[in-house]
Amino acid sequence: MDKMRIRGGIALRGTVEVSGSKNAALPILISTLLTAEACRFERVPDLEDIQTTLKLLGQMGATITPALDQSQVTIRCDAISSREAPYDLVRKMRASVVVLGPLLARFGKAKVSLPGGCAIGARPINFHLAGLERLGAKIELEQGYVVAEAKRLIGANIVFEFPSVGATENVLMAAVLARGESVLENCAREPEIIDLARALKAMGAEIEGEGTEVIRVQGKDVLHGCDYRIMGDRIEAGTYLAAGLATGGTVKVKGLSPTYMDAILAKFEDAGSRVIREADAVQVIAGARPQPTDIKTLPYPGFPTDMQAQFMTAMAVAEGASVITETIFENRFMHVPELIRLGADITVRGNSALIRGRPKLLGAPLMATDLRASASLVLGGLCAEGETIVNRIYHLDRGYECMEKKLASLGAEIERIS
Ligand code: EPZ
């Protein structure tokens, strides 16, 4: 199992290019199930979760042609022979459950394993299923699988109980091939939903209101192929900027619009950094130590839960105390005991963590638990004095493309050990 060895205490400086967004690419690649024509994508990040998605589509019968340049992929779903997402793949990557909507919409049938619990929370899929039922699907649970059927989905009014990202994506992908109009209310407004809607529109779908609480869809009989470039990854960008903040450096990320990072960038400003926004780049010039700042995670446009752990590392070396409150997932503080091993002073009470900033952290061996927690531990290693080894970094490979190379290009002393 690979590990990351980090020699910390170096202020990061420089510019990195972000990869395509993981959380936009996953549903977009899956949306190819909606058409028999070829769909070509650019800027597909080379990540473990993307490989799992391509494997899932391949098992269903999709033809997949990765271009020589790995960031391009062409997918053609003209000979889908299986409408099933098996347990071993869904267990590995919960995002696979969004095959339900497109499979049901195009083939009238889908069998998808229930994902089960996850390191960061229970993460049920009841909102996905309720939305699909409103579109006319008959859903049964059989031996750990969701078995869904519908002759033809029929447009409906759906009010989500909570603006769930996955449920909005699943139901949106079903609605684009349903008969008539669907109005989805209390939708997730995340930029990745906007990117999915844009990709679906490139395939001929009629959608209005993506990025707002209400999305209107006029269902089509068929969709066609497309050529689409995935948006830049705002969480990857935020992670490198947080590495700059935690180490007292100056980091610029390019290849994405800072507009989608407003809540994150506001927190960098609260933490005493200067933030310079450009059309497709953003730079954070940090002070020697961050200023303390309180954070509460919320659905977009609020501060994202996917940046909570990385900010906690920066607050661990801030000049004062901060409170971070996690409202999206019930178990997303697993990085805390590991950061404490670096000397951080953090107390968790319920869904809030009190972080009393310390002038320095000291390197130690650490264990990664999930994707963003792992990123926060790498950041911890980058600001801690001496050597830090982060074990089980396969979690990082699910969501960060060439993380050690990008950090090394900012001056970090970091290497992967096999
Ligand atoms: C997406 O997960 C992201 N994953 C997550 O990214 C991200 O943390 C999350 O949105 C929130 O922004 C992908 O896009 C692939 P939700 P998702 O449905 O869709 C509850 C990362 O590190 N809920 O918005 O699963 C749920 O348990 C990751 O890249 C229900 O109760 O998130 C959670 O508490 C991890 N029933 C809350 O809603 C449901 O049917 C938000 O979940 C659905 C969700």
Coordinates of C-alpha atoms and ligand atoms in Angstrom, one line a residue:
M1 CA 0.0 0.0 0.0
D2 CA 1.5 3.4 -1.0
K3 CA 2.3 6.0 1.6
M4 CA 3.2 9.7 1.4
R5 CA 6.4 10.9 3.0
I6 CA 6.4 14.6 3.7
R7 CA 9.1 16.9 5.2
G8 CA 7.1 19.9 6.4
G9 CA 7.7 23.5 7.4
I10 CA 8.1 24.9 3.9
A11 CA 5.9 27.8 2.8
L12 CA 4.4 26.7 -0.6
R13 CA 4.8 29.1 -3.5
G14 CA 3.8 28.8 -7.1
T15 CA 1.0 27.9 -9.5
V16 CA -0.8 24.7 -10.2
E17 CA -3.3 23.7 -12.8
V18 CA -6.4 22.0 -11.5
S19 CA -7.7 18.9 -13.1
G20 CA -11.3 18.3 -14.3
S21 CA -13.8 18.0 -11.5
K22 CA -14.2 14.5 -10.1
N23 CA -17.7 15.2 -8.8
A24 CA -18.9 16.6 -12.1
A25 CA -17.2 14.0 -14.2
L26 CA -18.7 11.0 -12.4
P27 CA -22.4 11.7 -13.2
I28 CA -21.5 13.2 -16.6
L29 CA -19.8 9.9 -17.7
I30 CA -22.7 8.0 -16.3
S31 CA -25.2 10.2 -18.3
T32 CA -23.9 8.5 -21.5
L33 CA -26.3 5.7 -20.6
L34 CA -29.0 8.1 -21.8
T35 CA -28.0 7.8 -25.5
A36 CA -26.9 5.3 -28.1
E37 CA -24.6 7.8 -29.7
A38 CA -20.9 8.4 -28.9
C39 CA -20.1 11.1 -26.3
R40 CA -16.6 12.5 -26.2
F41 CA -15.3 14.2 -23.1
E42 CA -12.2 16.3 -22.5
R43 CA -10.5 17.0 -19.2
V44 CA -11.5 13.8 -17.5
P45 CA -9.3 13.5 -14.4
D46 CA -7.2 10.3 -14.1
L47 CA -8.5 9.1 -10.8
E48 CA -9.5 5.8 -9.1
D49 CA -13.2 6.8 -9.0
I50 CA -13.2 7.6 -12.7
Q51 CA -11.6 4.1 -13.5
T52 CA -14.3 2.5 -11.3
T53 CA -17.0 4.4 -13.3
L54 CA -15.6 3.4 -16.6
K55 CA -15.4 -0.2 -15.4
L56 CA -19.0 -0.1 -14.4
L57 CA -20.1 1.3 -17.8
G58 CA -17.8 -1.3 -19.5
Q59 CA -19.4 -4.2 -17.6
M60 CA -22.8 -2.9 -18.8
G61 CA -21.7 -3.1 -22.4
A62 CA -20.5 0.4 -23.1
T63 CA -17.6 0.9 -25.6
I64 CA -15.0 3.1 -24.0
T65 CA -12.1 4.6 -26.0
P66 CA -9.5 6.5 -23.9
A67 CA -7.5 8.8 -26.2
L68 CA -3.7 8.7 -26.1
D69 CA -4.0 11.9 -24.0
Q70 CA -5.5 10.3 -21.0
S71 CA -7.8 13.2 -20.2
Q72 CA -10.0 12.4 -23.2
V73 CA -12.6 9.6 -23.2
T74 CA -15.2 8.6 -25.7
I75 CA -18.1 6.4 -24.5
R76 CA -20.8 4.8 -26.6
C77 CA -23.7 3.0 -25.0
D78 CA -25.3 1.5 -28.1
A79 CA -25.1 -2.1 -26.9
I80 CA -26.0 -2.1 -23.2
S81 CA -26.5 -5.7 -22.2
S82 CA -26.6 -5.4 -18.4
R83 CA -28.7 -3.0 -16.4
E84 CA -27.1 -3.8 -13.2
A85 CA -24.6 -2.1 -10.9
P86 CA -23.2 -4.9 -8.7
Y87 CA -22.4 -4.7 -5.0
D88 CA -18.6 -4.9 -5.5
L89 CA -18.5 -1.7 -7.6
V90 CA -21.2 0.3 -5.7
R91 CA -19.5 -0.6 -2.4
K92 CA -16.3 0.8 -3.8
M93 CA -17.9 4.0 -5.1
R94 CA -21.3 5.1 -3.9
A95 CA -21.7 7.6 -6.8
S96 CA -22.5 4.5 -8.9
V97 CA -26.1 4.7 -7.7
V98 CA -26.7 7.5 -10.1
V99 CA -26.9 4.9 -12.9
L100 CA -30.5 4.2 -11.6
G101 CA -32.0 7.3 -13.2
P102 CA -30.5 7.0 -16.7
L103 CA -31.0 3.2 -16.9
L104 CA -34.6 3.5 -15.9
A105 CA -35.3 6.4 -18.2
R106 CA -33.7 4.7 -21.3
F107 CA -34.3 1.0 -20.7
G108 CA -37.2 1.0 -18.2
K109 CA -35.3 -1.3 -15.8
A110 CA -32.4 -1.0 -13.4
K111 CA -30.9 -3.1 -10.6
V112 CA -28.5 -1.3 -8.4
S113 CA -26.9 -2.5 -5.2
L114 CA -27.8 -0.4 -2.1
P115 CA -24.5 1.2 -1.2
G116 CA -24.5 0.6 2.6
G117 CA -22.8 2.9 5.1
C118 CA -19.8 5.0 4.5
A119 CA -16.9 6.2 6.5
I120 CA -18.3 9.8 6.7
G121 CA -22.0 8.9 7.4
A122 CA -25.0 6.7 6.8
R123 CA -25.7 8.3 3.4
P124 CA -29.0 6.7 2.6
I125 CA -30.5 7.1 -1.0
N126 CA -34.2 7.5 0.1
F127 CA -34.4 11.0 -1.7
H128 CA -33.2 9.4 -4.9
L129 CA -35.8 6.7 -4.7
A130 CA -38.6 9.0 -3.7
G131 CA -37.9 11.2 -6.7
L132 CA -37.8 8.3 -9.2
E133 CA -41.0 7.0 -7.8
R134 CA -42.7 10.4 -8.4
L135 CA -41.6 9.9 -12.1
G136 CA -43.6 6.7 -12.1
A137 CA -40.9 4.1 -11.3
K138 CA -41.9 1.0 -9.3
I139 CA -39.2 0.3 -6.8
E140 CA -38.5 -2.8 -4.7
L141 CA -35.7 -3.9 -2.5
E142 CA -34.5 -7.4 -3.1
Q143 CA -31.5 -8.9 -1.4
G144 CA -29.6 -5.7 -0.9
Y145 CA -30.5 -4.5 -4.4
V146 CA -32.8 -1.7 -5.6
V147 CA -34.9 -3.1 -8.4
A148 CA -36.6 -0.4 -10.4
E149 CA -39.0 -0.6 -13.3
A150 CA -41.1 1.7 -15.4
K151 CA -42.6 1.4 -18.9
R152 CA -41.9 5.1 -19.6
L153 CA -41.2 7.6 -16.9
I154 CA -43.7 10.5 -16.8
G155 CA -42.8 14.0 -15.9
A156 CA -43.8 15.2 -12.5
N157 CA -43.4 17.8 -9.7
I158 CA -40.8 16.7 -7.3
V159 CA -39.8 18.5 -4.1
F160 CA -36.6 17.2 -2.6
E161 CA -36.7 16.9 1.2
F162 CA -33.1 18.1 1.3
P163 CA -31.0 19.6 -1.6
S164 CA -29.1 16.3 -2.0
V165 CA -26.4 16.5 -4.8
G166 CA -26.8 12.8 -5.8
A167 CA -30.6 12.8 -5.7
T168 CA -30.8 15.9 -7.8
E169 CA -28.4 14.3 -10.4
N170 CA -30.2 11.0 -10.4
V171 CA -33.7 12.4 -10.9
L172 CA -32.5 15.1 -13.4
M173 CA -31.0 12.3 -15.5
A174 CA -34.2 10.4 -15.3
A175 CA -36.4 13.4 -16.1
V176 CA -34.6 14.3 -19.4
L177 CA -36.1 11.2 -21.1
A178 CA -39.4 11.2 -19.2
R179 CA -42.7 12.1 -21.1
G180 CA -43.6 15.7 -20.6
E181 CA -42.5 18.3 -18.1
S182 CA -40.8 17.8 -14.7
V183 CA -40.3 20.5 -12.2
L184 CA -37.7 19.6 -9.5
E185 CA -37.8 21.8 -6.4
N186 CA -35.4 22.3 -3.5
C187 CA -32.6 21.1 -5.9
A188 CA -28.9 21.0 -5.0
R189 CA -27.3 24.1 -6.5
E190 CA -23.7 22.9 -6.6
P191 CA -21.7 23.9 -9.7
E192 CA -21.3 20.2 -10.5
I193 CA -25.1 20.1 -11.1
I194 CA -24.7 23.0 -13.5
D195 CA -21.9 21.1 -15.3
L196 CA -24.1 17.9 -15.5
A197 CA -27.0 20.0 -16.9
R198 CA -24.8 21.6 -19.5
A199 CA -23.5 18.2 -20.6
L200 CA -27.1 16.9 -20.8
K201 CA -28.0 20.0 -22.9
A202 CA -25.1 19.2 -25.2
M203 CA -26.8 15.8 -25.7
G204 CA -30.1 17.6 -26.6
A205 CA -31.8 17.7 -23.3
E206 CA -34.1 20.7 -22.5
I207 CA -33.3 22.0 -19.0
E208 CA -33.8 25.3 -17.4
G209 CA -32.8 26.6 -13.9
E210 CA -29.8 24.5 -13.1
G211 CA -27.8 26.2 -10.3
T212 CA -31.1 27.4 -8.8
E213 CA -33.5 25.7 -6.4
V214 CA -36.0 24.9 -9.2
I215 CA -35.0 23.0 -12.3
R216 CA -37.5 22.6 -15.2
V217 CA -37.1 19.7 -17.7
Q218 CA -39.0 19.1 -20.9
G219 CA -38.5 15.4 -21.5
K220 CA -37.2 14.2 -24.9
D221 CA -37.8 10.9 -26.7
V222 CA -34.1 10.4 -27.4
L223 CA -30.8 12.2 -26.8
H224 CA -27.8 12.4 -29.1
G225 CA -24.0 12.2 -28.7
C226 CA -22.0 15.2 -27.5
D227 CA -18.5 16.7 -27.2
Y228 CA -18.0 18.2 -23.8
R229 CA -15.3 19.6 -21.6
I230 CA -15.6 18.9 -17.8
M231 CA -15.3 21.9 -15.5
G232 CA -12.2 22.5 -13.2
D233 CA -12.3 20.9 -9.7
R234 CA -13.1 23.6 -7.2
I235 CA -12.4 21.3 -4.2
E236 CA -9.0 20.3 -5.6
A237 CA -8.3 24.1 -6.1
G238 CA -9.4 24.9 -2.6
T239 CA -7.2 22.1 -1.2
Y240 CA -4.0 23.6 -2.8
L241 CA -5.0 27.1 -1.7
A242 CA -5.5 25.7 1.9
A243 CA -2.0 24.2 1.7
G244 CA -0.7 27.7 1.0
L245 CA -2.7 29.1 3.9
A246 CA -1.5 26.4 6.3
T247 CA 2.1 26.9 5.4
G248 CA 2.1 30.7 5.2
G249 CA 2.8 30.7 1.4
T250 CA 1.4 32.1 -1.8
V251 CA -0.4 29.7 -4.1
K252 CA -2.2 30.3 -7.4
V253 CA -4.5 27.7 -9.0
K254 CA -5.6 28.0 -12.6
G255 CA -8.0 26.4 -14.9
L256 CA -11.3 27.1 -13.1
S257 CA -13.7 30.0 -12.5
P258 CA -13.3 31.5 -9.0
T259 CA -17.0 32.4 -9.1
Y260 CA -17.9 28.9 -7.9
M261 CA -15.6 29.3 -4.9
D262 CA -17.1 32.4 -3.3
A263 CA -17.8 30.9 0.1
I264 CA -14.4 29.2 0.2
L265 CA -12.5 32.4 -0.8
A266 CA -14.4 34.4 1.7
K267 CA -13.0 32.2 4.4
F268 CA -9.4 32.7 3.1
E269 CA -10.1 36.4 3.5
D270 CA -11.4 35.9 7.0
A271 CA -8.2 34.0 7.7
G272 CA -6.2 37.1 6.8
S273 CA -5.1 36.1 3.3
R274 CA -5.2 38.4 0.3
V275 CA -7.3 36.8 -2.5
I276 CA -6.7 37.8 -6.1
R277 CA -9.4 36.6 -8.5
E278 CA -8.8 36.3 -12.3
A279 CA -11.2 35.0 -15.0
D280 CA -9.8 31.4 -14.8
A281 CA -7.4 31.5 -11.9
V282 CA -7.2 32.6 -8.2
Q283 CA -4.3 33.4 -6.0
V284 CA -4.2 33.3 -2.2
I285 CA -1.4 35.3 -0.5
A286 CA -1.3 34.1 3.1
G287 CA 0.1 35.8 6.2
A288 CA 2.8 34.0 8.2
R289 CA 0.0 32.3 10.3
P290 CA -3.7 32.2 9.5
Q291 CA -6.2 34.2 11.5
P292 CA -8.8 32.1 13.3
T293 CA -12.2 31.9 11.6
D294 CA -15.4 30.0 12.4
I295 CA -16.9 27.8 9.7
K296 CA -20.2 26.0 9.2
T297 CA -20.6 23.6 6.3
L298 CA -23.8 24.0 4.2
P299 CA -25.2 23.0 0.8
Y300 CA -23.9 25.3 -2.0
P301 CA -23.6 28.3 -2.0
G302 CA -22.6 27.7 1.6
F303 CA -19.1 26.5 2.6
P304 CA -18.6 23.0 1.3
T305 CA -18.2 20.0 3.5
D306 CA -15.6 18.8 1.1
M307 CA -13.3 21.6 2.3
Q308 CA -13.9 21.3 6.0
A309 CA -11.1 19.0 6.9
Q310 CA -8.5 21.0 4.9
F311 CA -9.5 24.2 6.6
M312 CA -9.3 22.5 10.0
T313 CA -5.6 21.8 9.4
A314 CA -5.0 25.5 8.6
M315 CA -6.9 26.5 11.7
A316 CA -4.8 24.2 13.8
V317 CA -1.9 26.6 13.2
A318 CA -3.9 29.8 13.4
E319 CA -3.3 32.7 15.8
G320 CA -6.3 31.9 18.0
A321 CA -9.3 29.6 18.4
S322 CA -11.9 28.7 15.7
V323 CA -15.0 26.6 15.7
I324 CA -15.9 24.4 12.7
T325 CA -19.4 23.0 12.5
E326 CA -20.2 20.1 10.1
T327 CA -23.9 20.0 9.2
I328 CA -23.9 17.8 6.1
F329 CA -22.4 14.5 7.2
E330 CA -22.7 13.0 10.7
N331 CA -19.2 11.5 10.9
R332 CA -16.8 13.8 9.1
F333 CA -14.3 14.5 11.9
M334 CA -12.2 11.4 11.4
H335 CA -9.1 13.5 10.7
V336 CA -9.3 15.0 14.2
P337 CA -7.5 12.2 16.1
E338 CA -4.8 12.1 13.4
L339 CA -4.3 15.9 13.5
I340 CA -4.0 15.6 17.3
R341 CA -1.1 13.2 16.7
L342 CA 0.7 16.1 15.0
G343 CA 0.1 18.2 18.1
A344 CA -3.0 20.0 17.1
D345 CA -5.3 21.2 19.9
I346 CA -8.8 20.1 18.8
T347 CA -11.9 19.2 20.9
V348 CA -15.0 17.8 19.3
R349 CA -18.5 18.2 20.8
G350 CA -21.2 16.8 18.7
N351 CA -21.0 18.2 15.2
S352 CA -18.6 21.1 16.2
A353 CA -14.9 21.1 16.7
L354 CA -13.0 23.8 18.7
I355 CA -9.6 24.3 17.3
R356 CA -7.1 26.2 19.4
G357 CA -4.3 27.3 17.0
R358 CA -0.8 26.3 17.9
P359 CA 2.4 28.0 16.7
K360 CA 3.6 24.7 15.2
L361 CA 2.8 21.1 14.6
L362 CA 5.4 18.2 14.7
G363 CA 5.6 15.4 12.1
A364 CA 4.2 11.9 12.9
P365 CA 3.0 8.8 11.2
L366 CA -0.7 9.1 10.3
M367 CA -3.5 7.0 8.9
A368 CA -5.8 8.3 6.1
T369 CA -9.5 7.4 6.4
D370 CA -11.4 9.0 3.6
L371 CA -10.7 11.3 0.7
R372 CA -10.8 14.8 2.2
A373 CA -9.6 13.7 5.6
S374 CA -6.5 12.3 3.8
A375 CA -6.0 15.6 2.1
S376 CA -6.1 17.4 5.5
L377 CA -3.4 15.0 6.8
V378 CA -1.2 15.8 3.9
L379 CA -1.7 19.5 4.7
G380 CA -0.9 18.7 8.3
G381 CA 2.4 17.1 7.2
L382 CA 3.2 20.1 5.0
C383 CA 3.1 22.5 7.9
A384 CA 4.5 20.2 10.6
E385 CA 8.2 20.3 11.4
G386 CA 10.1 17.1 10.6
E387 CA 8.8 14.0 8.8
T388 CA 5.2 12.9 8.5
I389 CA 4.2 9.6 6.8
V390 CA 0.6 9.4 5.7
N391 CA -0.5 5.8 5.3
R392 CA -3.3 4.4 3.2
I393 CA -3.2 7.1 0.6
Y394 CA -5.3 5.1 -1.8
H395 CA -8.1 7.4 -0.5
L396 CA -6.3 10.3 -2.0
D397 CA -5.9 8.6 -5.4
R398 CA -9.7 8.5 -5.6
G399 CA -9.9 12.3 -5.9
Y400 CA -6.6 14.0 -6.4
E401 CA -4.7 13.6 -9.7
C402 CA -0.9 13.6 -9.1
M403 CA -1.2 15.3 -5.8
E404 CA 2.4 14.8 -4.8
K405 CA 3.7 16.1 -8.1
K406 CA 1.5 19.2 -7.9
L407 CA 2.6 19.9 -4.3
A408 CA 6.2 19.3 -5.2
S409 CA 5.9 21.9 -8.0
L410 CA 4.9 24.3 -5.2
G411 CA 8.1 23.6 -3.4
A412 CA 6.8 20.9 -1.0
E413 CA 9.2 18.1 0.0
I414 CA 6.8 15.2 -0.6
E415 CA 7.2 11.7 -2.1
R416 CA 5.1 8.6 -2.6
I417 CA 6.6 5.5 -1.2
S418 CA 5.4 2.2 -2.6
Ligands
EPZ1 C1 -21.9 14.6 -3.1 O1 -22.3 13.4 -2.3 C2 -20.4 14.5 -3.3 N1 -20.1 13.3 -4.1 C3 -19.7 14.5 -2.0 O2 -18.3 14.5 -2.3 C4 -20.1 15.8 -1.2 O3 -19.5 15.7 0.1 C5 -21.6 15.8 -1.1 O4 -22.2 15.8 -2.4 C6 -22.1 17.1 -0.4 O5 -21.6 18.2 -1.1 C7 -20.2 13.3 -5.4 O6 -20.6 14.3 -6.0 C8 -19.8 12.0 -6.1 P1 -25.7 14.5 -0.8 P2 -23.8 13.0 -2.2 O7 -26.7 13.5 -1.4 O8 -24.5 13.2 -3.4 C9 -28.2 12.9 3.1 C10 -16.0 14.0 -1.9 O9 -15.2 14.0 -0.9 N2 -29.0 12.2 2.2 O10 -25.9 15.9 -1.1 O11 -23.8 11.6 -1.6 C11 -26.7 12.4 3.2 O12 -26.7 11.3 4.0 C12 -17.4 13.6 -1.6 O13 -15.7 14.3 -3.0 C13 -30.1 11.4 2.6 O14 -30.4 11.4 3.8 O15 -24.2 14.0 -1.1 C14 -26.0 13.6 3.6 O16 -26.1 13.7 5.0 C15 -17.7 12.8 -0.4 N3 -30.8 10.7 1.7 C16 -26.7 14.7 3.0 O17 -28.0 14.2 2.6 C17 -30.5 10.7 0.4 O18 -31.3 10.1 -0.4 C18 -26.0 15.3 1.7 O19 -25.8 14.3 0.8 C19 -29.4 11.5 -0.1 C20 -28.7 12.2 0.8

